Amino acid sequence: MPSYKLTYFNARGRAELTRLLFAYNGTAFEDARIQGEEWSKLKPNTPWGSLPILEVDGKMLGQSIAIARYVAKAMGLAGKDDMDQAIADSIVDAGMDMLTAVVKCKFETDEAKKAELKKNFDEKTLPAYLQNMSKQLGKNKYFVGDSVTWADLAVFSMWEMIPENDLCHDNLKEHRSRIEKLPKIAAYLAKRPKTDF
């Protein structure tokens, strides 16, 4: 079995999907959570000058979605065939679009611009995202096929950034509950460090 080391800040952020994939599969990995001063030393030695990074038997991989896709494939969670994989990828990509909007709101320093971004997010981006996700899920238990894929874990990771009362579609609320009750996910959630983001 390969040795995995995932390095990111002490936050869920762009590394949480990969952590959820490892947890769901029951695969051991080193969860290296670094602070700002450690990052300035590590940054020049990363593939893209960004985090997260995944080391697999000492070989380094960068970019959060490439990392998560690699882990999903290694764990058999990418989708059963090419079409399922493409559908799962599209759902993950839509989630990353929403995450980008969340990050813009969270880290904008100009208060007027931040208020404008938040208003646009609350009134347009989030409702459209939820409507589209609800449509994709339909009456199914999972987003792709009849079992958990990385798309389900990616969407669940997004749900954690959205207050539960904003999940105005019953199928999305049920999906959130279904994923968080999966035994290995529930165990991971109970023991992971508490962070704001």
GROMACS .gro file of C-alpha atoms in nm:
model
  197
    1MET     CA    1   0.000   0.000   0.000
    2PRO     CA    2   0.134   0.346  -0.087
    3SER     CA    3   0.231   0.596   0.179
    4TYR     CA    4   0.023   0.918   0.164
    5LYS     CA    5   0.103   1.257   0.313
    6LEU     CA    6  -0.145   1.541   0.257
    7THR     CA    7  -0.017   1.890   0.343
    8TYR     CA    8  -0.247   2.188   0.386
    9PHE     CA    9  -0.324   2.463   0.633
   10ASN     CA   10  -0.517   2.390   0.952
   11ALA     CA   11  -0.846   2.432   0.767
   12ARG     CA   12  -1.092   2.221   0.570
   13GLY     CA   13  -1.073   2.436   0.255
   14ARG     CA   14  -0.934   2.279  -0.058
   15ALA     CA   15  -0.795   1.970   0.119
   16GLU     CA   16  -1.112   1.848   0.286
   17LEU     CA   17  -1.240   1.652  -0.013
   18THR     CA   18  -0.921   1.446  -0.019
   19ARG     CA   19  -0.941   1.390   0.357
   20LEU     CA   20  -1.302   1.271   0.314
   21LEU     CA   21  -1.196   1.032   0.037
   22PHE     CA   22  -0.927   0.880   0.258
   23ALA     CA   23  -1.170   0.858   0.551
   24TYR     CA   24  -1.449   0.697   0.347
   25ASN     CA   25  -1.210   0.437   0.209
   26GLY     CA   26  -1.048   0.374   0.549
   27THR     CA   27  -0.705   0.454   0.408
   28ALA     CA   28  -0.436   0.577   0.647
   29PHE     CA   29  -0.264   0.903   0.555
   30GLU     CA   30  -0.056   1.169   0.725
   31ASP     CA   31  -0.264   1.484   0.765
   32ALA     CA   32   0.007   1.753   0.786
   33ARG     CA   33  -0.155   2.083   0.888
   34ILE     CA   34   0.088   2.371   0.868
   35GLN     CA   35   0.099   2.729   0.995
   36GLY     CA   36   0.193   3.047   0.806
   37GLU     CA   37   0.565   3.045   0.891
   38GLU     CA   38   0.599   2.683   0.780
   39TRP     CA   39   0.424   2.769   0.452
   40SER     CA   40   0.674   3.039   0.360
   41LYS     CA   41   0.955   2.782   0.388
   42LEU     CA   42   0.766   2.507   0.203
   43LYS     CA   43   0.617   2.718  -0.080
   44PRO     CA   44   0.926   2.731  -0.307
   45ASN     CA   45   0.946   2.351  -0.299
   46THR     CA   46   0.588   2.282  -0.405
   47PRO     CA   47   0.489   2.199  -0.763
   48TRP     CA   48   0.268   2.508  -0.812
   49GLY     CA   49   0.349   2.735  -0.518
   50SER     CA   50   0.016   2.644  -0.359
   51LEU     CA   51  -0.146   2.401  -0.118
   52PRO     CA   52  -0.264   2.134  -0.082
   53ILE     CA   53   0.004   1.894  -0.191
   54LEU     CA   54  -0.009   1.517  -0.175
   55GLU     CA   55   0.303   1.307  -0.144
   56VAL     CA   56   0.262   0.947  -0.259
   57ASP     CA   57   0.565   0.740  -0.166
   58GLY     CA   58   0.764   1.064  -0.171
   59LYS     CA   59   0.641   1.184  -0.514
   60MET     CA   60   0.465   1.522  -0.491
   61LEU     CA   61   0.138   1.616  -0.660
   62GLY     CA   62  -0.020   1.962  -0.650
   63GLN     CA   63  -0.360   2.119  -0.727
   64SER     CA   64  -0.653   2.021  -0.508
   65ILE     CA   65  -0.880   1.870  -0.773
   66ALA     CA   66  -0.599   1.675  -0.941
   67ILE     CA   67  -0.512   1.535  -0.598
   68ALA     CA   68  -0.872   1.445  -0.515
   69ARG     CA   69  -0.929   1.290  -0.859
   70TYR     CA   70  -0.611   1.082  -0.822
   71VAL     CA   71  -0.721   0.959  -0.478
   72ALA     CA   72  -1.076   0.893  -0.601
   73LYS     CA   73  -0.942   0.678  -0.885
   74ALA     CA   74  -0.700   0.496  -0.655
   75MET     CA   75  -0.986   0.423  -0.413
   76GLY     CA   76  -1.237   0.319  -0.682
   77LEU     CA   77  -1.457   0.624  -0.617
   78ALA     CA   78  -1.422   0.808  -0.949
   79GLY     CA   79  -1.716   0.637  -1.122
   80LYS     CA   80  -1.774   0.291  -1.270
   81ASP     CA   81  -1.716   0.383  -1.635
   82ASP     CA   82  -1.605   0.676  -1.850
   83MET     CA   83  -1.951   0.837  -1.855
   84ASP     CA   84  -1.998   0.804  -1.478
   85GLN     CA   85  -1.651   0.952  -1.430
   86ALA     CA   86  -1.734   1.245  -1.658
   87ILE     CA   87  -2.062   1.311  -1.473
   88ALA     CA   88  -1.883   1.294  -1.137
   89ASP     CA   89  -1.615   1.531  -1.268
   90SER     CA   90  -1.881   1.780  -1.382
   91ILE     CA   91  -2.044   1.778  -1.039
   92VAL     CA   92  -1.708   1.831  -0.870
   93ASP     CA   93  -1.624   2.114  -1.111
   94ALA     CA   94  -1.956   2.286  -1.034
   95GLY     CA   95  -1.872   2.261  -0.665
   96MET     CA   96  -1.533   2.418  -0.725
   97ASP     CA   97  -1.704   2.708  -0.903
   98MET     CA   98  -1.910   2.763  -0.590
   99LEU     CA   99  -1.605   2.728  -0.365
  100THR     CA  100  -1.428   2.996  -0.568
  101ALA     CA  101  -1.722   3.231  -0.506
  102VAL     CA  102  -1.716   3.150  -0.132
  103VAL     CA  103  -1.342   3.218  -0.113
  104LYS     CA  104  -1.381   3.552  -0.294
  105CYS     CA  105  -1.642   3.661  -0.039
  106LYS     CA  106  -1.444   3.537   0.260
  107PHE     CA  107  -1.110   3.693   0.172
  108GLU     CA  108  -1.213   4.023   0.009
  109THR     CA  109  -1.061   4.305   0.214
  110ASP     CA  110  -1.259   4.598   0.072
  111GLU     CA  111  -1.577   4.598   0.284
  112ALA     CA  112  -1.798   4.757   0.017
  113LYS     CA  113  -1.684   4.507  -0.246
  114LYS     CA  114  -1.718   4.223   0.006
  115ALA     CA  115  -2.080   4.325   0.076
  116GLU     CA  116  -2.152   4.334  -0.298
  117LEU     CA  117  -1.991   3.990  -0.352
  118LYS     CA  118  -2.186   3.844  -0.059
  119LYS     CA  119  -2.515   3.988  -0.186
  120ASN     CA  120  -2.452   3.843  -0.532
  121PHE     CA  121  -2.355   3.509  -0.378
  122ASP     CA  122  -2.662   3.492  -0.152
  123GLU     CA  123  -2.910   3.610  -0.416
  124LYS     CA  124  -2.774   3.452  -0.735
  125THR     CA  125  -2.478   3.214  -0.705
  126LEU     CA  126  -2.598   3.000  -0.414
  127PRO     CA  127  -2.962   2.962  -0.527
  128ALA     CA  128  -2.851   2.866  -0.880
  129TYR     CA  129  -2.597   2.618  -0.742
  130LEU     CA  130  -2.854   2.457  -0.512
  131GLN     CA  131  -3.116   2.439  -0.787
  132ASN     CA  132  -2.872   2.274  -1.027
  133MET     CA  133  -2.744   2.030  -0.765
  134SER     CA  134  -3.100   1.938  -0.671
  135LYS     CA  135  -3.177   1.875  -1.037
  136GLN     CA  136  -2.863   1.660  -1.078
  137LEU     CA  137  -2.945   1.450  -0.771
  138GLY     CA  138  -3.315   1.414  -0.852
  139LYS     CA  139  -3.469   1.125  -0.658
  140ASN     CA  140  -3.144   0.932  -0.641
  141LYS     CA  141  -2.953   0.852  -0.323
  142TYR     CA  142  -2.620   0.945  -0.482
  143PHE     CA  143  -2.516   1.182  -0.759
  144VAL     CA  144  -2.369   0.914  -0.988
  145GLY     CA  145  -2.497   0.560  -1.008
  146ASP     CA  146  -2.608   0.362  -0.705
  147SER     CA  147  -2.310   0.410  -0.475
  148VAL     CA  148  -2.090   0.680  -0.327
  149THR     CA  149  -1.844   0.851  -0.563
  150TRP     CA  150  -1.611   1.140  -0.512
  151ALA     CA  151  -1.891   1.365  -0.640
  152ASP     CA  152  -2.099   1.287  -0.329
  153LEU     CA  153  -1.809   1.364  -0.099
  154ALA     CA  154  -1.726   1.683  -0.290
  155VAL     CA  155  -2.083   1.808  -0.264
  156PHE     CA  156  -2.093   1.712   0.104
  157SER     CA  157  -1.778   1.917   0.156
  158MET     CA  158  -1.960   2.212  -0.003
  159TRP     CA  159  -2.262   2.157   0.224
  160GLU     CA  160  -2.039   2.221   0.522
  161MET     CA  161  -1.995   2.579   0.402
  162ILE     CA  162  -2.369   2.636   0.366
  163PRO     CA  163  -2.597   2.673   0.670
  164GLU     CA  164  -2.832   2.375   0.678
  165ASN     CA  165  -3.140   2.599   0.664
  166ASP     CA  166  -3.016   2.731   0.327
  167LEU     CA  167  -3.045   2.381   0.179
  168CYS     CA  168  -3.400   2.453   0.067
  169HIS     CA  169  -3.433   2.136  -0.141
  170ASP     CA  170  -3.539   1.825   0.051
  171ASN     CA  171  -3.329   1.593  -0.165
  172LEU     CA  172  -3.016   1.796  -0.082
  173LYS     CA  173  -3.091   1.787   0.291
  174GLU     CA  174  -3.140   1.411   0.270
  175HIS     CA  175  -2.814   1.373   0.076
  176ARG     CA  176  -2.622   1.574   0.337
  177SER     CA  177  -2.766   1.359   0.615
  178ARG     CA  178  -2.700   1.035   0.426
  179ILE     CA  179  -2.332   1.118   0.368
  180GLU     CA  180  -2.259   1.247   0.718
  181LYS     CA  181  -2.411   0.927   0.864
  182LEU     CA  182  -2.187   0.693   0.664
  183PRO     CA  183  -1.994   0.515   0.944
  184LYS     CA  184  -1.641   0.607   0.836
  185ILE     CA  185  -1.741   0.964   0.749
  186ALA     CA  186  -1.920   1.005   1.085
  187ALA     CA  187  -1.611   0.875   1.267
  188TYR     CA  188  -1.385   1.115   1.075
  189LEU     CA  189  -1.614   1.413   1.138
  190ALA     CA  190  -1.623   1.336   1.511
  191LYS     CA  191  -1.244   1.342   1.547
  192ARG     CA  192  -1.122   1.599   1.292
  193PRO     CA  193  -0.988   1.931   1.419
  194LYS     CA  194  -1.249   2.207   1.454
  195THR     CA  195  -1.176   2.491   1.209
  196ASP     CA  196  -1.369   2.792   1.077
  197PHE     CA  197  -1.321   2.711   0.708
   0.00000   0.00000   0.00000
